[in-house]
Amino acid sequence: MADASHSAAELTVQEYITHHLSFLTFGKIDGSWTFAHTPEEAAEMGFWAINVDTFGWSLFLGAGFLWFFYRVGRTASVENPSGAQNFVEAVVEFVDSRVSETFKYKNELIGPLCLTLLFWILLMNTMDLVPVDLLTSFGFEKFAAVVFHFEHAPFKVVPTTDPNITMGMSTLVFFMIIYYSIKNKGLGGFLGELAFHPFGKWMLPFNLIIEVPTLIAKPVSLGLRLFGNLYAGELLFLLIASMMGLWQLPAHFVWAAFHLLVIPLQAFVFMMLTIVYLNAAHEKPHH
Amino acid sequence: MNINATFLGQMIAMAFFVWFCTKYVWPPFVSIMEERKKRIADGLEAASKAEKDLESAQAKSEEQLKAAKVDAAGIIDQANKRAAQIVEEAKDQAREEGQRIIASANAELEQEVNRAKEALRAQVSAIAVAGAEKILEGSIDQAANEEMLNKLATEL
């Protein structure tokens, strides 16, 4: 610990923050597959590289909660539900009632989709409450230095502060929007909505200028809203940790308490907007 | 902060998780909650039905009780009437029997009186004959006086 604070003291504030905001990226550089040691190296790897830290946590959390829910569901009983079953039932019922309030069509996929999104994002956001240096400087960094001789290895534990993660999810939602739009309105109906609204067919180029960005804005805003909120939260934790000395303890507490609102709220907003967008994708054009 | 294959990976992971959730996580909970809802509804319905049944059973039993009371009253009434009748009949019989006994007693009495009269008459005639024999001291032709004596006896 003394060693860690010693090395932390050697870092400038900017270096500390940059270090904590970089990903543990695995990719191909100079013809060999390896971890990127600097953000520049990570950028050099191009598209075919993977953020092992955020993606790993994302998979771990997603698989973890689904496995838990699955185990609870297998032993679930009608007459005497266990505590775990009550908990999962409460979550399922919450999601189901939100879906049935907003989603007016019949689609067996929406409920499970929203359950997955809500709980997965909630867990990924909650990783933000893990003290920033606990898993990073005092955990993985030591481990990597000893095992891989990889000094100052970055290790981001909050998957939703990675735009790849949030945009990945929102893009899949976007694909579902396109798929259900075409399925329910026909290709003509879907394109017609883009081309002939809101001003009728004589204003077609103008309509496209309005409607296409509106469509594209859906996944972009969905993904960036989540990313931005969590990234800002993480950044503020880092600033507090790097600049406030001992005063960081109460400051961390205050910010964490505030963040307790942001974490579930952002997960909820992501789920609700997904329902709203998919509901719109099911609406038949009324001509 | 560059876009890389993590983006694709996350999409694939999410697609898999949603598939898994749709197939293995969501259905058991939804079906269990439906089942529980149904059971509660059934239970409430059964309870209200039982209450209704109880009400009708109570009404029925009350009715039966009332009918039984009416029946019992009828039976008691009839029994009382029959008892009065029996008593009347017994009284009538007793009266008839008494009258018959009195009548036969009267007839016997009359017979006795007649018999006594006959005996007395016979004795009187005998006494008269003896008296006459004493008076006459002679032998009177019994056969000649027989007729006159009999006549006397009948007059007595």
XYZ file of C-alpha atoms in Angstrom:
443
model
C 0.000 0.000 0.000
C 2.871 2.329 0.829
C 4.382 1.367 -2.480
C 1.154 2.150 -4.277
C 0.793 5.558 -2.686
C 4.419 6.191 -3.417
C 4.000 5.397 -7.090
C 0.707 7.286 -7.165
C 2.492 10.292 -5.775
C 4.944 10.073 -8.620
C 2.125 10.345 -11.137
C 0.759 13.737 -11.970
C -2.971 14.215 -11.713
C -3.269 14.041 -15.462
C -1.266 10.815 -15.654
C -3.358 9.288 -12.867
C -6.604 10.101 -14.605
C -5.362 9.042 -18.045
C -4.200 5.772 -16.557
C -7.570 5.116 -14.991
C -9.435 5.997 -18.142
C -7.463 3.677 -20.436
C -8.596 0.208 -21.315
C -6.787 -3.070 -21.088
C -6.833 -3.568 -24.854
C -5.757 -6.785 -26.468
C -4.957 -6.598 -30.178
C -2.428 -6.936 -32.923
C 0.455 -4.503 -32.982
C 3.582 -4.841 -35.122
C 2.437 -8.254 -36.259
C 2.011 -9.816 -32.822
C -1.033 -10.163 -30.532
C -0.441 -8.415 -27.241
C -1.852 -5.967 -24.699
C -1.578 -2.260 -25.453
C 0.667 -0.502 -22.957
C -0.447 3.020 -23.793
C -3.635 4.576 -25.196
C -1.660 5.352 -28.353
C -0.817 1.699 -28.843
C -4.460 0.809 -28.278
C -5.482 3.288 -30.968
C -2.889 1.840 -33.315
C -4.460 -1.615 -33.023
C -7.455 -0.389 -34.962
C -10.832 -2.126 -34.977
C -9.715 -5.716 -34.434
C -8.814 -5.307 -30.801
C -10.819 -6.048 -27.708
C -11.117 -4.239 -24.388
C -10.564 -7.254 -22.196
C -11.369 -5.431 -18.954
C -14.731 -3.837 -19.753
C -15.909 -6.644 -22.022
C -14.817 -9.235 -19.483
C -16.723 -7.533 -16.685
C -19.701 -7.085 -18.967
C -19.784 -10.803 -19.793
C -19.131 -11.777 -16.181
C -21.955 -9.611 -14.825
C -24.424 -10.528 -17.558
C -23.735 -14.243 -17.363
C -23.648 -14.066 -13.563
C -27.073 -12.555 -13.060
C -28.682 -14.631 -15.804
C -27.242 -17.807 -14.328
C -28.529 -16.777 -10.912
C -32.002 -15.990 -12.294
C -31.960 -19.259 -14.206
C -31.098 -21.262 -11.082
C -33.832 -19.503 -9.119
C -36.316 -20.086 -11.945
C -35.579 -23.800 -12.079
C -36.426 -24.363 -8.434
C -39.237 -21.801 -8.342
C -42.506 -22.913 -6.795
C -46.002 -21.483 -6.798
C -46.777 -22.210 -3.189
C -43.714 -21.402 -1.131
C -41.356 -19.082 -2.966
C -37.901 -18.627 -1.511
C -36.463 -15.203 -0.769
C -34.425 -15.281 -3.973
C -37.532 -16.200 -5.941
C -39.457 -13.321 -4.400
C -36.669 -10.979 -5.394
C -36.512 -12.174 -9.002
C -40.296 -12.194 -9.237
C -40.388 -8.603 -8.044
C -37.868 -7.633 -10.734
C -39.729 -9.568 -13.426
C -43.042 -8.077 -12.374
C -41.597 -4.572 -12.337
C -40.254 -5.010 -15.871
C -43.432 -6.689 -17.052
C -45.664 -3.904 -15.773
C -43.437 -1.210 -17.311
C -43.582 -3.078 -20.617
C -47.343 -3.588 -20.555
C -47.899 0.064 -19.672
C -45.913 1.357 -22.622
C -45.771 -1.427 -25.182
C -49.202 -1.862 -26.772
C -48.490 -4.796 -29.074
C -47.873 -8.480 -28.635
C -44.211 -9.444 -28.686
C -42.783 -12.187 -26.503
C -39.272 -10.813 -26.832
C -39.788 -7.371 -25.295
C -40.192 -8.496 -21.682
C -37.022 -10.618 -21.508
C -35.124 -8.034 -23.560
C -36.018 -5.324 -21.059
C -35.279 -7.555 -18.074
C -31.842 -8.322 -19.480
C -31.121 -4.688 -20.281
C -32.335 -3.324 -16.958
C -30.520 -5.737 -14.702
C -27.377 -6.023 -16.769
C -26.936 -2.257 -17.091
C -27.790 -1.834 -13.428
C -25.016 -4.228 -12.452
C -22.508 -2.705 -14.874
C -23.309 0.772 -13.540
C -23.027 -0.455 -9.967
C -19.388 -1.330 -10.632
C -18.898 2.440 -10.473
C -19.355 2.249 -6.708
C -16.351 -0.032 -6.314
C -13.549 2.263 -5.079
C -11.579 3.312 -8.142
C -8.233 1.982 -6.970
C -9.423 -1.171 -5.257
C -9.538 -3.468 -8.273
C -7.179 -1.367 -10.353
C -4.103 -0.092 -8.554
C -4.246 -2.482 -5.604
C -5.625 -5.438 -7.498
C -5.108 -6.118 -11.117
C -2.128 -3.818 -11.534
C -0.118 -5.799 -8.990
C -1.279 -9.059 -10.503
C -0.285 -8.018 -14.037
C 3.077 -6.703 -12.890
C 3.926 -9.994 -11.210
C 2.396 -12.460 -13.663
C 2.803 -10.716 -17.035
C 5.596 -8.261 -16.148
C 3.167 -5.617 -17.346
C 3.764 -2.454 -15.263
C 0.934 0.036 -14.754
C -1.589 -2.124 -16.509
C -4.886 -0.269 -16.963
C -8.001 -2.028 -15.709
C -11.423 -0.449 -16.096
C -14.105 -2.154 -14.084
C -17.174 -0.142 -15.168
C -18.277 -1.552 -18.535
C -20.754 1.263 -19.154
C -17.919 3.796 -19.206
C -16.774 2.126 -22.429
C -18.610 3.550 -25.474
C -18.087 0.211 -27.210
C -20.290 -1.429 -24.623
C -23.071 1.145 -24.545
C -23.088 1.709 -28.300
C -23.005 -2.045 -28.860
C -26.206 -2.420 -26.899
C -27.931 0.591 -28.418
C -26.951 -0.541 -31.915
C -28.536 -3.926 -31.340
C -31.664 -2.104 -30.183
C -31.408 -0.032 -33.381
C -31.278 -3.206 -35.482
C -34.364 -4.428 -33.683
C -36.106 -1.122 -34.423
C -35.287 -1.511 -38.148
C -36.291 -5.182 -38.146
C -39.640 -4.672 -36.443
C -40.388 -1.556 -38.485
C -39.943 -3.455 -41.726
C -41.722 -6.515 -40.380
C -44.772 -4.571 -39.202
C -45.025 -1.784 -41.750
C -43.403 -3.429 -44.747
C -40.318 -2.065 -46.402
C -42.461 0.459 -48.247
C -44.161 1.575 -45.075
C -40.869 1.990 -43.265
C -39.234 3.950 -46.091
C -42.460 5.855 -46.604
C -42.325 7.043 -43.028
C -38.859 8.380 -43.660
C -39.702 9.955 -47.012
C -43.292 11.229 -46.797
C -43.441 12.522 -43.231
C -44.094 15.020 -41.881
C -44.674 17.218 -44.971
C -46.078 14.926 -47.658
C -44.447 13.642 -50.833
C -43.692 17.017 -52.467
C -41.216 17.821 -49.716
C -39.388 14.468 -49.937
C -35.779 15.680 -49.570
C -36.780 17.889 -46.701
C -38.575 14.989 -45.022
C -35.503 12.798 -45.379
C -33.325 15.506 -43.835
C -35.618 15.534 -40.808
C -36.501 11.857 -40.471
C -33.187 10.091 -41.153
C -31.251 11.949 -38.435
C -34.209 11.380 -36.100
C -33.884 7.666 -36.729
C -30.097 7.660 -36.368
C -30.341 9.792 -33.247
C -32.227 7.037 -31.436
C -29.338 4.589 -30.963
C -26.750 7.347 -30.694
C -28.575 9.181 -27.922
C -29.459 5.898 -26.225
C -25.849 4.722 -26.114
C -24.179 8.054 -25.479
C -26.566 9.053 -22.690
C -25.629 5.979 -20.703
C -21.949 6.297 -21.529
C -21.852 10.012 -20.765
C -23.529 9.734 -17.395
C -21.330 6.928 -16.187
C -18.164 8.371 -17.703
C -18.803 11.686 -15.968
C -19.450 9.902 -12.705
C -16.253 7.896 -13.021
C -14.285 10.983 -13.954
C -15.500 12.853 -10.909
C -14.533 9.942 -8.659
C -11.063 10.054 -10.243
C -10.773 13.812 -9.742
C -11.814 13.475 -6.123
C -9.354 10.618 -5.622
C -6.446 12.441 -7.235
C -6.859 15.965 -5.911
C -8.432 15.994 -2.484
C -6.019 14.120 -0.231
C -7.743 12.903 2.925
C -10.777 15.046 2.197
C -11.584 12.619 -0.578
C -13.298 10.300 1.912
C -16.335 12.509 2.676
C -16.333 13.767 -0.917
C -16.410 10.210 -2.229
C -19.265 9.451 0.100
C -21.310 12.438 -1.066
C -20.702 11.722 -4.739
C -21.390 8.012 -4.295
C -24.673 8.845 -2.560
C -25.637 11.045 -5.484
C -24.478 8.392 -7.880
C -26.811 5.906 -6.226
C -29.590 7.813 -7.998
C -27.824 7.936 -11.354
C -27.013 4.211 -11.470
C -30.552 2.796 -11.437
C -31.977 5.808 -13.237
C -29.761 5.339 -16.279
C -30.509 1.635 -16.421
C -34.219 2.425 -16.180
C -34.016 5.144 -18.855
C -32.226 2.803 -21.240
C -34.931 0.177 -20.744
C -37.832 2.624 -21.047
C -36.498 4.224 -24.221
C -35.979 0.779 -25.713
C -39.633 -0.006 -25.029
C -40.757 3.315 -26.488
C -38.673 2.931 -29.645
C -39.808 -0.650 -30.206
C -43.411 0.330 -29.590
C -43.073 2.992 -32.290
C -41.581 0.339 -34.576
C -44.793 -1.703 -34.164
C -47.178 1.158 -34.931
C -49.010 0.745 -38.197
C -49.028 3.855 -40.375
C -52.481 5.416 -40.227
C -53.367 6.732 -43.639
C -11.618 5.515 -26.280
C -11.678 4.165 -29.791
C -14.328 1.909 -31.235
C -13.043 -1.643 -31.632
C -14.259 -5.219 -31.709
C -15.600 -4.866 -28.166
C -18.543 -3.168 -29.890
C -19.288 -6.304 -31.916
C -18.605 -8.535 -28.965
C -21.080 -6.657 -26.822
C -23.745 -6.915 -29.513
C -23.236 -10.663 -29.814
C -23.182 -11.058 -26.040
C -26.379 -9.068 -25.666
C -28.099 -11.052 -28.417
C -27.110 -14.270 -26.670
C -28.170 -13.029 -23.229
C -31.541 -11.851 -24.533
C -32.055 -15.207 -26.248
C -31.116 -17.044 -23.071
C -33.389 -14.862 -20.977
C -36.289 -15.326 -23.400
C -35.878 -19.069 -23.434
C -34.841 -20.031 -19.925
C -35.298 -17.172 -17.449
C -38.470 -15.282 -18.332
C -40.975 -18.132 -18.958
C -40.780 -19.926 -15.580
C -41.333 -16.734 -13.623
C -44.154 -15.508 -15.809
C -45.906 -18.878 -15.733
C -45.497 -19.157 -11.970
C -46.898 -15.689 -11.415
C -49.800 -16.458 -13.753
C -50.430 -19.730 -11.954
C -50.412 -17.993 -8.585
C -52.754 -15.294 -9.838
C -55.101 -17.979 -11.125
C -54.997 -19.882 -7.865
C -55.810 -16.791 -5.842
C -58.698 -15.949 -8.150
C -59.967 -19.542 -7.917
C -59.664 -19.469 -4.141
C -61.637 -16.257 -3.845
C -64.282 -17.599 -6.168
C -64.532 -20.838 -4.200
C -64.835 -18.855 -0.969
C -67.674 -16.733 -2.283
C -69.366 -19.836 -3.661
C -69.040 -21.577 -0.304
C -70.538 -18.549 1.398
C -73.479 -18.634 -0.992
C -73.881 -22.382 -0.423
C -73.847 -21.857 3.304
C -76.515 -19.192 3.019
C -78.787 -21.391 0.939
C -78.189 -24.343 3.259
C -79.139 -22.203 6.229
C -82.299 -21.028 4.502
C -83.150 -24.612 3.595
C -82.632 -25.900 7.116
C -84.757 -23.103 8.510
C -87.510 -23.985 6.094
C -87.310 -27.644 6.997
C -87.392 -26.804 10.670
C -90.486 -24.695 10.146
C -92.174 -27.498 8.202
C -91.254 -29.995 10.920
C -92.747 -27.742 13.556
C -95.967 -27.464 11.582
C -96.045 -31.255 11.150
C -95.442 -31.829 14.834
C -98.205 -29.428 15.777
C -100.556 -31.288 13.407
C -99.608 -34.646 14.854
C -100.106 -33.469 18.442
C -103.470 -31.984 17.517
C -104.562 -35.214 15.901
C -103.393 -37.248 18.886
C -105.292 -34.997 21.254
C -108.436 -35.373 19.141
C -108.019 -39.113 19.006
C -107.552 -39.310 22.778
C -110.697 -37.275 23.347
C -112.535 -39.569 20.972
C -111.307 -42.666 22.784
C -112.389 -41.229 26.107
C -115.813 -40.399 24.658
C -116.162 -43.885 23.268
C -115.175 -45.424 26.583
C -117.678 -43.272 28.400
C -120.435 -44.313 25.976
C -119.574 -47.974 26.370
C -119.529 -47.692 30.140
C -122.875 -45.996 30.147
C -124.414 -48.695 27.902
C -122.922 -51.441 30.018
C -124.294 -49.875 33.190
C -127.749 -49.564 31.707
C -127.605 -53.149 30.586
C -126.583 -54.290 34.039
C -129.375 -52.247 35.595
C -131.947 -53.668 33.153
C -130.925 -57.265 33.802
C -130.972 -56.646 37.531
C -134.457 -55.192 37.254
C -135.662 -58.214 35.226
C -134.223 -60.605 37.755
C -135.796 -58.668 40.548
C -139.173 -58.852 38.867
C -138.743 -62.580 38.359
C -137.880 -63.015 41.998
C -140.930 -61.006 43.015
C -143.168 -63.083 40.723
C -141.685 -66.274 42.023
C -142.210 -65.126 45.576
C -145.801 -64.178 44.726
C -146.388 -67.664 43.225
C -144.916 -69.368 46.259
C -146.864 -67.165 48.558
C -150.054 -67.796 46.663
C -149.487 -71.555 46.805
C -148.811 -71.400 50.504
C -151.903 -69.189 51.099
C -154.079 -71.656 49.278
C -152.543 -74.486 51.289
C -153.083 -72.488 54.498
C -156.653 -71.742 53.424
C -157.319 -75.381 52.729
C -155.784 -76.390 56.031
C -157.754 -73.637 57.767
C -160.958 -74.800 56.138
C -160.268 -78.444 57.059
C -159.720 -77.297 60.604
C -162.984 -75.334 60.536
C -165.088 -78.053 58.981
C -163.312 -80.862 60.831
C -165.088 -83.111 58.576
C -163.840 -84.613 55.484
C -164.934 -82.527 52.834
C -164.649 -83.874 49.448
C -161.338 -82.511 48.542
C -162.002 -82.899 44.902
C -165.293 -80.988 45.174
C -163.644 -78.107 46.849
C -160.535 -78.120 44.804
C -162.085 -75.994 42.145
C -163.341 -73.452 44.577
C -159.999 -73.291 46.377
C -158.049 -72.787 43.157
C -160.435 -70.031 42.281
C -159.735 -68.473 45.600
C -155.993 -68.843 45.179
C -156.104 -67.021 41.830
C -158.174 -64.267 43.328
C -155.572 -63.782 46.016
